[in-house]
């Protein structure tokens, strides 16, 4: 059809304007990123890597006790850099959803980076830098945590 031909042509023009695909330099060491989520207080075997990202739902109830146990587990893993982003089950991180018994309690992040609507640039061997952005906001899907 003429419309399909026109769209294919425009797509081809955009591909040409975009330029060559990014190819990482061969003379720099690779960075291995490991991402997991929804562990819900479970501790599992995690592959080795340079960066570990936990992308939500560390816990079930979102209490300080549960979150701290998960942070302790993440801190024990061998990854050089660790990033945590809260999920809808991690209610402590959302002040309006924090349980009464957790109101004045604090977490010990043990060097783990917590991202809540912000970014961080991490540096690696060989001069490599990677930018990470994390946001716990989720579409309304049941609870009020970060929704």
PDB file of C-alpha atoms in Angstrom:
ATOM      1  CA  UNK A   1       0.000   0.000   0.000  1.00  0.00           C
ATOM      2  CA  UNK A   2       1.191   3.579  -0.550  1.00  0.00           C
ATOM      3  CA  UNK A   3       1.027   4.377   3.176  1.00  0.00           C
ATOM      4  CA  UNK A   4       3.207   1.401   4.070  1.00  0.00           C
ATOM      5  CA  UNK A   5       5.716   2.362   1.361  1.00  0.00           C
ATOM      6  CA  UNK A   6       5.826   5.955   2.663  1.00  0.00           C
ATOM      7  CA  UNK A   7       6.336   4.819   6.272  1.00  0.00           C
ATOM      8  CA  UNK A   8       9.103   2.435   5.193  1.00  0.00           C
ATOM      9  CA  UNK A   9      10.800   5.283   3.336  1.00  0.00           C
ATOM     10  CA  UNK A  10      10.579   7.662   6.330  1.00  0.00           C
ATOM     11  CA  UNK A  11      11.889   4.919   8.622  1.00  0.00           C
ATOM     12  CA  UNK A  12      14.842   4.372   6.287  1.00  0.00           C
ATOM     13  CA  UNK A  13      15.613   8.108   6.313  1.00  0.00           C
ATOM     14  CA  UNK A  14      15.571   8.161  10.128  1.00  0.00           C
ATOM     15  CA  UNK A  15      17.918   5.177  10.275  1.00  0.00           C
ATOM     16  CA  UNK A  16      20.329   6.975   7.954  1.00  0.00           C
ATOM     17  CA  UNK A  17      20.207  10.201   9.981  1.00  0.00           C
ATOM     18  CA  UNK A  18      20.737   8.340  13.235  1.00  0.00           C
ATOM     19  CA  UNK A  19      24.216   7.314  12.200  1.00  0.00           C
ATOM     20  CA  UNK A  20      26.176   4.190  12.932  1.00  0.00           C
ATOM     21  CA  UNK A  21      25.169   2.136  15.965  1.00  0.00           C
ATOM     22  CA  UNK A  22      27.213   2.608  19.121  1.00  0.00           C
ATOM     23  CA  UNK A  23      30.056   0.153  19.431  1.00  0.00           C
ATOM     24  CA  UNK A  24      31.923   0.136  22.732  1.00  0.00           C
ATOM     25  CA  UNK A  25      35.678   0.582  22.429  1.00  0.00           C
ATOM     26  CA  UNK A  26      37.523  -2.725  22.378  1.00  0.00           C
ATOM     27  CA  UNK A  27      40.431  -1.439  24.461  1.00  0.00           C
ATOM     28  CA  UNK A  28      38.342  -0.865  27.610  1.00  0.00           C
ATOM     29  CA  UNK A  29      37.209  -3.565  30.034  1.00  0.00           C
ATOM     30  CA  UNK A  30      33.572  -4.614  29.954  1.00  0.00           C
ATOM     31  CA  UNK A  31      31.146  -3.732  32.734  1.00  0.00           C
ATOM     32  CA  UNK A  32      28.777  -6.520  33.744  1.00  0.00           C
ATOM     33  CA  UNK A  33      25.422  -5.329  35.097  1.00  0.00           C
ATOM     34  CA  UNK A  34      23.243  -7.763  37.056  1.00  0.00           C
ATOM     35  CA  UNK A  35      19.621  -6.752  37.663  1.00  0.00           C
ATOM     36  CA  UNK A  36      17.039  -8.471  39.820  1.00  0.00           C
ATOM     37  CA  UNK A  37      13.735  -7.594  41.430  1.00  0.00           C
ATOM     38  CA  UNK A  38      10.836  -9.016  43.393  1.00  0.00           C
ATOM     39  CA  UNK A  39      12.927 -11.041  45.825  1.00  0.00           C
ATOM     40  CA  UNK A  40      10.288 -10.451  48.559  1.00  0.00           C
ATOM     41  CA  UNK A  41      12.638 -11.209  51.522  1.00  0.00           C
ATOM     42  CA  UNK A  42      14.207 -14.196  49.744  1.00  0.00           C
ATOM     43  CA  UNK A  43      17.971 -14.444  49.390  1.00  0.00           C
ATOM     44  CA  UNK A  44      19.118 -16.152  46.226  1.00  0.00           C
ATOM     45  CA  UNK A  45      22.184 -17.046  44.288  1.00  0.00           C
ATOM     46  CA  UNK A  46      23.161 -14.000  42.214  1.00  0.00           C
ATOM     47  CA  UNK A  47      25.629 -14.044  39.289  1.00  0.00           C
ATOM     48  CA  UNK A  48      28.847 -12.086  39.759  1.00  0.00           C
ATOM     49  CA  UNK A  49      29.204  -8.712  38.088  1.00  0.00           C
ATOM     50  CA  UNK A  50      30.391  -5.157  38.488  1.00  0.00           C
ATOM     51  CA  UNK A  51      26.999  -3.589  39.273  1.00  0.00           C
ATOM     52  CA  UNK A  52      24.039  -5.122  41.051  1.00  0.00           C
ATOM     53  CA  UNK A  53      20.657  -3.416  40.674  1.00  0.00           C
ATOM     54  CA  UNK A  54      17.697  -4.461  42.799  1.00  0.00           C
ATOM     55  CA  UNK A  55      14.741  -2.925  40.975  1.00  0.00           C
ATOM     56  CA  UNK A  56      11.949  -3.126  43.516  1.00  0.00           C
ATOM     57  CA  UNK A  57      10.140  -5.307  46.026  1.00  0.00           C
ATOM     58  CA  UNK A  58      12.936  -6.241  48.392  1.00  0.00           C
ATOM     59  CA  UNK A  59      10.311  -7.262  50.947  1.00  0.00           C
ATOM     60  CA  UNK A  60       6.730  -8.321  51.515  1.00  0.00           C
ATOM     61  CA  UNK A  61       5.616  -6.038  54.355  1.00  0.00           C
ATOM     62  CA  UNK A  62       8.083  -3.168  53.829  1.00  0.00           C
ATOM     63  CA  UNK A  63       9.137  -2.930  57.475  1.00  0.00           C
ATOM     64  CA  UNK A  64      12.532  -1.602  58.562  1.00  0.00           C
ATOM     65  CA  UNK A  65      13.418  -5.059  59.885  1.00  0.00           C
ATOM     66  CA  UNK A  66      12.679  -6.749  56.535  1.00  0.00           C
ATOM     67  CA  UNK A  67      14.378  -4.062  54.455  1.00  0.00           C
ATOM     68  CA  UNK A  68      17.480  -4.044  56.671  1.00  0.00           C
ATOM     69  CA  UNK A  69      17.792  -7.829  56.339  1.00  0.00           C
ATOM     70  CA  UNK A  70      17.672  -7.499  52.550  1.00  0.00           C
ATOM     71  CA  UNK A  71      20.197  -4.631  52.569  1.00  0.00           C
ATOM     72  CA  UNK A  72      22.535  -6.770  54.704  1.00  0.00           C
ATOM     73  CA  UNK A  73      22.199  -9.602  52.183  1.00  0.00           C
ATOM     74  CA  UNK A  74      22.881  -7.287  49.214  1.00  0.00           C
ATOM     75  CA  UNK A  75      25.887  -5.768  51.010  1.00  0.00           C
ATOM     76  CA  UNK A  76      27.354  -9.263  51.464  1.00  0.00           C
ATOM     77  CA  UNK A  77      27.397  -9.875  47.700  1.00  0.00           C
ATOM     78  CA  UNK A  78      30.705  -9.328  45.848  1.00  0.00           C
ATOM     79  CA  UNK A  79      29.539  -6.671  43.340  1.00  0.00           C
ATOM     80  CA  UNK A  80      31.603  -3.470  43.475  1.00  0.00           C
ATOM     81  CA  UNK A  81      28.559  -1.208  43.100  1.00  0.00           C
ATOM     82  CA  UNK A  82      25.035  -1.850  44.314  1.00  0.00           C
ATOM     83  CA  UNK A  83      21.864   0.100  43.560  1.00  0.00           C
ATOM     84  CA  UNK A  84      18.434  -0.274  45.165  1.00  0.00           C
ATOM     85  CA  UNK A  85      15.154   1.123  43.857  1.00  0.00           C
ATOM     86  CA  UNK A  86      12.050   0.663  46.011  1.00  0.00           C
ATOM     87  CA  UNK A  87       8.978  -1.171  44.841  1.00  0.00           C
ATOM     88  CA  UNK A  88       5.358  -1.035  45.919  1.00  0.00           C
ATOM     89  CA  UNK A  89       6.026  -3.647  48.647  1.00  0.00           C
ATOM     90  CA  UNK A  90       8.834  -1.570  50.185  1.00  0.00           C
ATOM     91  CA  UNK A  91       6.497   0.792  52.027  1.00  0.00           C
ATOM     92  CA  UNK A  92       9.120   2.206  54.435  1.00  0.00           C
ATOM     93  CA  UNK A  93      10.647   4.186  51.561  1.00  0.00           C
ATOM     94  CA  UNK A  94       7.344   6.003  50.930  1.00  0.00           C
ATOM     95  CA  UNK A  95       6.784   8.311  53.945  1.00  0.00           C
ATOM     96  CA  UNK A  96       3.000   8.392  53.465  1.00  0.00           C
ATOM     97  CA  UNK A  97       2.883   4.579  53.583  1.00  0.00           C
ATOM     98  CA  UNK A  98       5.386   4.033  56.410  1.00  0.00           C
ATOM     99  CA  UNK A  99       4.108   1.848  59.242  1.00  0.00           C
ATOM    100  CA  UNK A 100       3.671   3.516  62.660  1.00  0.00           C
ATOM    101  CA  UNK A 101       6.290   1.306  64.344  1.00  0.00           C
ATOM    102  CA  UNK A 102       8.871   2.349  61.709  1.00  0.00           C
ATOM    103  CA  UNK A 103       8.304   6.139  61.814  1.00  0.00           C
ATOM    104  CA  UNK A 104      11.524   7.031  63.701  1.00  0.00           C
ATOM    105  CA  UNK A 105      13.735   4.162  62.553  1.00  0.00           C
ATOM    106  CA  UNK A 106      16.632   4.492  60.120  1.00  0.00           C
ATOM    107  CA  UNK A 107      18.255   2.083  57.682  1.00  0.00           C
ATOM    108  CA  UNK A 108      21.956   1.304  57.347  1.00  0.00           C
ATOM    109  CA  UNK A 109      22.570   1.197  53.594  1.00  0.00           C
ATOM    110  CA  UNK A 110      26.137  -0.139  53.995  1.00  0.00           C
ATOM    111  CA  UNK A 111      27.367   1.733  50.919  1.00  0.00           C
ATOM    112  CA  UNK A 112      24.416   0.734  48.728  1.00  0.00           C
ATOM    113  CA  UNK A 113      23.080   3.552  46.534  1.00  0.00           C
ATOM    114  CA  UNK A 114      19.341   4.175  46.890  1.00  0.00           C
ATOM    115  CA  UNK A 115      17.730   5.889  43.882  1.00  0.00           C
ATOM    116  CA  UNK A 116      14.407   7.643  44.239  1.00  0.00           C
ATOM    117  CA  UNK A 117      13.701   9.848  41.225  1.00  0.00           C
ATOM    118  CA  UNK A 118      17.382  10.612  40.757  1.00  0.00           C
ATOM    119  CA  UNK A 119      20.440   9.497  38.828  1.00  0.00           C
ATOM    120  CA  UNK A 120      23.965   8.501  39.725  1.00  0.00           C
ATOM    121  CA  UNK A 121      27.111   8.178  37.601  1.00  0.00           C
ATOM    122  CA  UNK A 122      29.356   5.293  38.559  1.00  0.00           C
ATOM    123  CA  UNK A 123      32.991   4.981  37.502  1.00  0.00           C
ATOM    124  CA  UNK A 124      34.670   1.710  36.616  1.00  0.00           C
ATOM    125  CA  UNK A 125      38.145   0.478  35.761  1.00  0.00           C
ATOM    126  CA  UNK A 126      39.488   1.591  32.436  1.00  0.00           C
ATOM    127  CA  UNK A 127      37.810   4.994  32.740  1.00  0.00           C
ATOM    128  CA  UNK A 128      34.312   3.750  31.948  1.00  0.00           C
ATOM    129  CA  UNK A 129      31.335   5.595  33.374  1.00  0.00           C
ATOM    130  CA  UNK A 130      27.704   4.521  33.426  1.00  0.00           C
ATOM    131  CA  UNK A 131      24.670   6.601  34.343  1.00  0.00           C
ATOM    132  CA  UNK A 132      21.807   4.979  36.245  1.00  0.00           C
ATOM    133  CA  UNK A 133      18.385   6.492  36.952  1.00  0.00           C
ATOM    134  CA  UNK A 134      15.901   4.977  39.364  1.00  0.00           C
ATOM    135  CA  UNK A 135      12.300   5.767  40.210  1.00  0.00           C
ATOM    136  CA  UNK A 136       9.991   3.741  42.443  1.00  0.00           C
ATOM    137  CA  UNK A 137       6.848   5.248  40.942  1.00  0.00           C
ATOM    138  CA  UNK A 138       4.436   2.678  39.591  1.00  0.00           C
ATOM    139  CA  UNK A 139       1.041   3.018  37.943  1.00  0.00           C
ATOM    140  CA  UNK A 140      -1.783   2.662  40.411  1.00  0.00           C
ATOM    141  CA  UNK A 141      -2.156  -1.082  40.742  1.00  0.00           C
ATOM    142  CA  UNK A 142      -3.596  -1.796  44.145  1.00  0.00           C
ATOM    143  CA  UNK A 143      -1.785  -0.134  47.038  1.00  0.00           C
ATOM    144  CA  UNK A 144      -0.889   3.496  47.531  1.00  0.00           C
ATOM    145  CA  UNK A 145       2.884   3.018  47.862  1.00  0.00           C
ATOM    146  CA  UNK A 146       4.608   5.156  45.212  1.00  0.00           C
ATOM    147  CA  UNK A 147       1.428   5.083  43.111  1.00  0.00           C
TER     148      UNK A 147
END
